[in-house]
mmCIF file of C-alpha atoms in Angstrom:
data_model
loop_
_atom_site.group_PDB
_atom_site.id
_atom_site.type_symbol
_atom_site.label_atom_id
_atom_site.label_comp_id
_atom_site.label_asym_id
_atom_site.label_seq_id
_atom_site.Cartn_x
_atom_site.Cartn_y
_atom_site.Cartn_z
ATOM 1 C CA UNK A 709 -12.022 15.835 90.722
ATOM 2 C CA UNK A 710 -14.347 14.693 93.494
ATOM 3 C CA UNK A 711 -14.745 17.939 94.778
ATOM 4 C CA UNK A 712 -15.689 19.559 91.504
ATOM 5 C CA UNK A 713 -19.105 20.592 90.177
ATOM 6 C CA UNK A 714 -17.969 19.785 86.259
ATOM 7 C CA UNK A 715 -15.298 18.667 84.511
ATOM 8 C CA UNK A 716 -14.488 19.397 80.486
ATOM 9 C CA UNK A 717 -14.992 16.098 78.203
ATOM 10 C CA UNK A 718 -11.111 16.186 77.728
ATOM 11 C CA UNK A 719 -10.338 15.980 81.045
ATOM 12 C CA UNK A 720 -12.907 13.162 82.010
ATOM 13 C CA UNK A 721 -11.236 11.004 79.242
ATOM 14 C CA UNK A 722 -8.163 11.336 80.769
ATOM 15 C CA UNK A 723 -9.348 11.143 84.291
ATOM 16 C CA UNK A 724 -6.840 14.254 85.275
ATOM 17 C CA UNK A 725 -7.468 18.085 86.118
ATOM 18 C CA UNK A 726 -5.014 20.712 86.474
ATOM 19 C CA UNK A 727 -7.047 24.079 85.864
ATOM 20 C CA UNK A 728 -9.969 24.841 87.685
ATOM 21 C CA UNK A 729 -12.384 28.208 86.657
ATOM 22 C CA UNK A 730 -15.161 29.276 88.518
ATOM 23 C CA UNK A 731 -17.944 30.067 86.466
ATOM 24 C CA UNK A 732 -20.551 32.574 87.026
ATOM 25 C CA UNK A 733 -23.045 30.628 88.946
ATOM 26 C CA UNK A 734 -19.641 30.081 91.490
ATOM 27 C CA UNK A 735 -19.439 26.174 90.245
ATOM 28 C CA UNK A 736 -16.056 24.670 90.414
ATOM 29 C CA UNK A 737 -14.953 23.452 86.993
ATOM 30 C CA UNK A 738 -11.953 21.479 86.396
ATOM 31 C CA UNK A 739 -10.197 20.904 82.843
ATOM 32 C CA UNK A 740 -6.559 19.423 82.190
ATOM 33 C CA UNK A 741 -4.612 21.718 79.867
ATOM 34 C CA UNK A 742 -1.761 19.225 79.432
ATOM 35 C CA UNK A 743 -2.304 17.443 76.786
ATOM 36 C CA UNK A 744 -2.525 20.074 74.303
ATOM 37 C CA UNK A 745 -0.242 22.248 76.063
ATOM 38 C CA UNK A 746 2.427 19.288 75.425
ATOM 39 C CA UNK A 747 1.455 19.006 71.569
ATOM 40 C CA UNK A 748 1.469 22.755 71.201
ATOM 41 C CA UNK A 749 5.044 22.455 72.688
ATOM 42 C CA UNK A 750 5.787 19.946 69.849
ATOM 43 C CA UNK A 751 3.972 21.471 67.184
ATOM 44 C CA UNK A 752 6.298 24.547 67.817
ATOM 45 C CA UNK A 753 9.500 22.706 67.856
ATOM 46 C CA UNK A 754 8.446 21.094 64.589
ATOM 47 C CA UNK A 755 8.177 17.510 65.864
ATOM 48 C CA UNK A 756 5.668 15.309 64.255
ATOM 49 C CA UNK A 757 4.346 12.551 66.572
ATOM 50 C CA UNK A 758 2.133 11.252 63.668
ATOM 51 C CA UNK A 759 4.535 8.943 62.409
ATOM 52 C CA UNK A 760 6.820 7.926 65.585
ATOM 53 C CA UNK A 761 5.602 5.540 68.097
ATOM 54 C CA UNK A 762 6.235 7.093 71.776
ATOM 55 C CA UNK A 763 7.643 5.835 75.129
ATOM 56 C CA UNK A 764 6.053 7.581 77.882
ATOM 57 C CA UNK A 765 7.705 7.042 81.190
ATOM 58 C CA UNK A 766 5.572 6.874 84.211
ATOM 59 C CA UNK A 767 1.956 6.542 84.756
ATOM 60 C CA UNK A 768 0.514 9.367 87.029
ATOM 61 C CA UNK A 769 -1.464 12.425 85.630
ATOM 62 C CA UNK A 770 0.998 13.962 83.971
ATOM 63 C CA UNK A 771 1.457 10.989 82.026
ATOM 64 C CA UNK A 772 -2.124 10.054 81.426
ATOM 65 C CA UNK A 773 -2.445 13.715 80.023
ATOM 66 C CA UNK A 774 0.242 12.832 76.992
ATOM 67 C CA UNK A 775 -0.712 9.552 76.635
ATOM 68 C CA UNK A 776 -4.658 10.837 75.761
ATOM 69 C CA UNK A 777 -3.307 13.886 73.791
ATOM 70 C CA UNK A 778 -0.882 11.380 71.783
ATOM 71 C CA UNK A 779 -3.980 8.689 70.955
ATOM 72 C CA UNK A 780 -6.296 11.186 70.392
ATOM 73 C CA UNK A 781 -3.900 13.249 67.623
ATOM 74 C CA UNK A 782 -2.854 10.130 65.858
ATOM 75 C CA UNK A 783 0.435 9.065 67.442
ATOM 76 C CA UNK A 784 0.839 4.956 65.568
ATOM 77 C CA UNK A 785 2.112 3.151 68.529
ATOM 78 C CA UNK A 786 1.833 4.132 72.273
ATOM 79 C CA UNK A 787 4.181 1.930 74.726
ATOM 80 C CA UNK A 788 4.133 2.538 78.597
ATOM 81 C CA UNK A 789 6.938 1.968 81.501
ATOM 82 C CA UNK A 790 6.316 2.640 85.105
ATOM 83 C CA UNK A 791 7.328 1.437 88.560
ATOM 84 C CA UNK A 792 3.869 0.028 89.538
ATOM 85 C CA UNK A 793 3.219 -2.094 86.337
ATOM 86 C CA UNK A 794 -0.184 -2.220 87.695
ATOM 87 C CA UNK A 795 -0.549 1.432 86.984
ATOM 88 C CA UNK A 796 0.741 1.401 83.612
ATOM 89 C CA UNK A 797 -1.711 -1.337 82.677
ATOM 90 C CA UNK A 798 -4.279 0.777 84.114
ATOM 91 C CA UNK A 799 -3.508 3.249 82.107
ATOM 92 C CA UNK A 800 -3.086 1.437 78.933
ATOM 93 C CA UNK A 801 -6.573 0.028 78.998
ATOM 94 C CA UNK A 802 -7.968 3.450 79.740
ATOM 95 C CA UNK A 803 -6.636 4.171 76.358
ATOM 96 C CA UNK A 804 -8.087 1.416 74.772
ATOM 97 C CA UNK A 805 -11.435 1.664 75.838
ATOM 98 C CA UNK A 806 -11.470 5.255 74.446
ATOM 99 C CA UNK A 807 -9.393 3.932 71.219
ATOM 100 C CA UNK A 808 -10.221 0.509 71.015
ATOM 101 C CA UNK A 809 -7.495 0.475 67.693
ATOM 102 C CA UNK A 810 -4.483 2.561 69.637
ATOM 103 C CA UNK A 811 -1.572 0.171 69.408
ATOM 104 C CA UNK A 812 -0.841 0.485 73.270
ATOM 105 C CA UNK A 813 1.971 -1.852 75.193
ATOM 106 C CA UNK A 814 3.011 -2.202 78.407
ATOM 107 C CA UNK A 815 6.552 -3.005 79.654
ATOM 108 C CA UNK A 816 8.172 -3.676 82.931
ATOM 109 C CA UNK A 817 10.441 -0.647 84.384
ATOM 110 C CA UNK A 818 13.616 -3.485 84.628
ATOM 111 C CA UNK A 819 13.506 -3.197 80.934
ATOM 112 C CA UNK A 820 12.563 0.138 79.680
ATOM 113 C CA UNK A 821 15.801 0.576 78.034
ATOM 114 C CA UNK A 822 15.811 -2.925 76.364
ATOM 115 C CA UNK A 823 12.644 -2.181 74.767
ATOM 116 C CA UNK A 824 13.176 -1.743 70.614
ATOM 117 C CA UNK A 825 12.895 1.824 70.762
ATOM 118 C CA UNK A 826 12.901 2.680 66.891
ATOM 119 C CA UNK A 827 15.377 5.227 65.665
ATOM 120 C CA UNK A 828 12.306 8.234 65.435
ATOM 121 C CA UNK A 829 10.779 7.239 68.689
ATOM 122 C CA UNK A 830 9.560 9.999 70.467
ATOM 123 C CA UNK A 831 10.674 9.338 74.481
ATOM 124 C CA UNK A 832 8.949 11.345 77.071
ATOM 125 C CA UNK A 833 9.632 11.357 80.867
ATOM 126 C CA UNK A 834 6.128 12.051 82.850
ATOM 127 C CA UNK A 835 8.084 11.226 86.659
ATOM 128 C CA UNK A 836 9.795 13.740 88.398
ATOM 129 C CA UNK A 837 12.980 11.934 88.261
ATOM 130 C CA UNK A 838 15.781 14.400 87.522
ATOM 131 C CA UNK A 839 13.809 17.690 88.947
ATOM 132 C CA UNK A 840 15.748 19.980 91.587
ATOM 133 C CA UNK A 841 15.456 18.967 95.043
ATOM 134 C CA UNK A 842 13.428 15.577 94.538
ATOM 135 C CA UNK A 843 14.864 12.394 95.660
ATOM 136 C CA UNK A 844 14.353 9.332 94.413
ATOM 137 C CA UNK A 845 14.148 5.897 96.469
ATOM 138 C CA UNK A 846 16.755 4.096 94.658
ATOM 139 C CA UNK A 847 18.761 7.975 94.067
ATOM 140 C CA UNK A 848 18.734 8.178 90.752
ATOM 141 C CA UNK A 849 19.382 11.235 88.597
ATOM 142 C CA UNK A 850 17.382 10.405 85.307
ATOM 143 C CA UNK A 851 14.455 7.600 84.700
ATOM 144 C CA UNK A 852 17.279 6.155 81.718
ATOM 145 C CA UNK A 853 20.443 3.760 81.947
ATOM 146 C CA UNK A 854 23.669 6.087 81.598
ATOM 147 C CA UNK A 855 24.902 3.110 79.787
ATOM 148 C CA UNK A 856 22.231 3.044 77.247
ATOM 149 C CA UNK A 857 22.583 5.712 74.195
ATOM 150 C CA UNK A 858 19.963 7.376 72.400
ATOM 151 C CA UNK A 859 19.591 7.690 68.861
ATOM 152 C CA UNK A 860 20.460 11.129 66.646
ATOM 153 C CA UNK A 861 16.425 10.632 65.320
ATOM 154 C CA UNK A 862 14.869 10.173 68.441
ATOM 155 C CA UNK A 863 13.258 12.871 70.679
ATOM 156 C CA UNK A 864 13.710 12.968 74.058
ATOM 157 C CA UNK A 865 11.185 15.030 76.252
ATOM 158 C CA UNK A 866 11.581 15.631 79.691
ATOM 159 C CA UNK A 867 8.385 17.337 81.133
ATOM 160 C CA UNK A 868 11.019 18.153 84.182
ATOM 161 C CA UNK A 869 11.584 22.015 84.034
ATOM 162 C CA UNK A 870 14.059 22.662 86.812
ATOM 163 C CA UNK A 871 17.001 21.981 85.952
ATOM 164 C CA UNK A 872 16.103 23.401 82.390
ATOM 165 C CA UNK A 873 19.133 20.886 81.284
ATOM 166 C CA UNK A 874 18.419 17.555 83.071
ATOM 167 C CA UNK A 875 20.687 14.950 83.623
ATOM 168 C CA UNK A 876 18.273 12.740 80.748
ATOM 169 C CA UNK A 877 18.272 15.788 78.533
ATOM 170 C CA UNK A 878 22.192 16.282 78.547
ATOM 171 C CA UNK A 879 22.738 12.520 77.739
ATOM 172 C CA UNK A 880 20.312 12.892 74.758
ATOM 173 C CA UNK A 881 22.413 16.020 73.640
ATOM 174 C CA UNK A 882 24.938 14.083 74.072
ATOM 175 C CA UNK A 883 24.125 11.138 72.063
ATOM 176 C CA UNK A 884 22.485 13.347 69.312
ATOM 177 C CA UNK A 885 18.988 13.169 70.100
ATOM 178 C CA UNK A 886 16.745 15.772 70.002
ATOM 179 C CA UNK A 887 16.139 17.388 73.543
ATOM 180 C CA UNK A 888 13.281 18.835 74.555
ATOM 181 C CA UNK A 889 12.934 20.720 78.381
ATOM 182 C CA UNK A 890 9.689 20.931 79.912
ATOM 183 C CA UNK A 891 9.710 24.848 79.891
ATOM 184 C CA UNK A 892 7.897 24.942 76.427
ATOM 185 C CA UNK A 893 4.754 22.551 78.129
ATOM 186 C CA UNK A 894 5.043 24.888 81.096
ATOM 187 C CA UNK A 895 4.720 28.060 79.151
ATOM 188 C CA UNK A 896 1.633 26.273 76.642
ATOM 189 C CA UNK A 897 -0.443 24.539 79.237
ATOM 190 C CA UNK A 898 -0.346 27.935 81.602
ATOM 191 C CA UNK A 899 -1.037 30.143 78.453
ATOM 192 C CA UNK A 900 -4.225 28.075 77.697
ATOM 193 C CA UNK A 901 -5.355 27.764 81.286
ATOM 194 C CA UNK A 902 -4.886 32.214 81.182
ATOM 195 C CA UNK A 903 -7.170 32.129 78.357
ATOM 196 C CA UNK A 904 -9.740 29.894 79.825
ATOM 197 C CA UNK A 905 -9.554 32.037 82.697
ATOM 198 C CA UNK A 906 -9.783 35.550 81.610
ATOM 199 C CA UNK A 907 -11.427 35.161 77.795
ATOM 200 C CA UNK A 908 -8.234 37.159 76.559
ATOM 201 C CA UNK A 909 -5.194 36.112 74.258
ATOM 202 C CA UNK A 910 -2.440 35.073 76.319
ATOM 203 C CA UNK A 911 0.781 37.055 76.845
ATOM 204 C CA UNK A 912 2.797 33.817 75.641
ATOM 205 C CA UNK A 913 6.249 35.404 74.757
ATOM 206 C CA UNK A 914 5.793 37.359 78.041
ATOM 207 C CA UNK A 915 4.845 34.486 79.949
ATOM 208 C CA UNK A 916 7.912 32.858 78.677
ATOM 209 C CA UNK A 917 10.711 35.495 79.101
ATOM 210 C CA UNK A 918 9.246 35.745 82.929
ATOM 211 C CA UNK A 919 9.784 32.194 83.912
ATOM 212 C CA UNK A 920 13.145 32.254 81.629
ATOM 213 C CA UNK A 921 14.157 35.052 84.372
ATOM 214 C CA UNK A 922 13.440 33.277 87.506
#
């Protein structure tokens, strides 16, 4: 961001860019495509987030990005797990002094699967815990206790997209919980940074059958 000329409104709120256009005069401007690129993904599947409370997992910019999109949309309750509890707490009162009335809470990693998750919670992992070829510290396969089930109305969402089927995302198929891959954010994020780019509709069923190939 520091080496930008401008940054969208969105994108300042949430204090993340991931698309940068340069405009006519040649200025660098940055804007963060994420957040709606994640609800689009939802709206698509048909998931409300309106009436679940959501556990977002991690803290970075990924994570920032849904957080902001969730406040700003109307999600009820917003709780927040990350290594550095520091960071989470950052983030959470980065939320609140946008939406001083978002319900936001804060949780140590330890306990992340003690937490009263409600049976419609809406569970999203921001870390790239689970994605091909990363390695973790402690060498773990998914950001979630194998010994801890989901529930059949909760909605898992791994923003991971390589493995399509992560390790989280077959336990939540396998406890009956809806699983969501991180393709469909993949696919919406780049189709709105395309049309910021070139004016033009993007090729979205194009886009999606190309990375589907790969």
């Amino acid at each position: 961001i520091e080496h930008l000329d401008e940054i969208t409104p969105q994108a300042a709120r949430i204090g993340a860019v991931n698309t940068i256009r340069i405009d006519s005069h040649g200025k660098l401007i940055g804007a963060n495509t994420d957040a709606e690129g994640f609800l689009s993904d939802l709206s698509a599947n048909n998931i409300s987030w309106t009436t679940r409370p959501a556990l977002i997992i991690g803290a970075g910019g990924a994570a920032r990005a849904v957080a902001f999109g969730l406040a700003e949309t109307g999600c009820p309750e917003i709780t927040i797990v990350n290594r550095t509890e520091a960071r989470a707490k950052r983030l959470a009162e980065d939320l609140r002094t946008v939406w001083p009335k978002q319900l936001v809470n804060v949780a140590p990693w330890q306990r992340r699967s003690a937490i009263n998750t409600p049976h419609n919670c809406l569970i999203v992992n921001c870390t790239p815990v689970g994605m091909q070829g990363v390695c973790t510290p402690s060498g773990e396969s998914m950001p979630w206790p194998e010994s801890v089930p989901f529930q059949p109305g909760q909605v898992v969402a791994d923003l991971v997209y390589a493995p399509l089927v992560t390790p989280l995302l077959a336990k939540a198929r396998e406890d009956g919980a809806h699983a969501l891959s991180g393709l469909g954010m993949l696919v919406q994020q780049a189709a709105m940074s395309f049309a910021w780019w070139t004016n033009e509709k993007p090729p979205v069923r194009q886009m999606r059958a190309a990375i589907q190939s790969v």
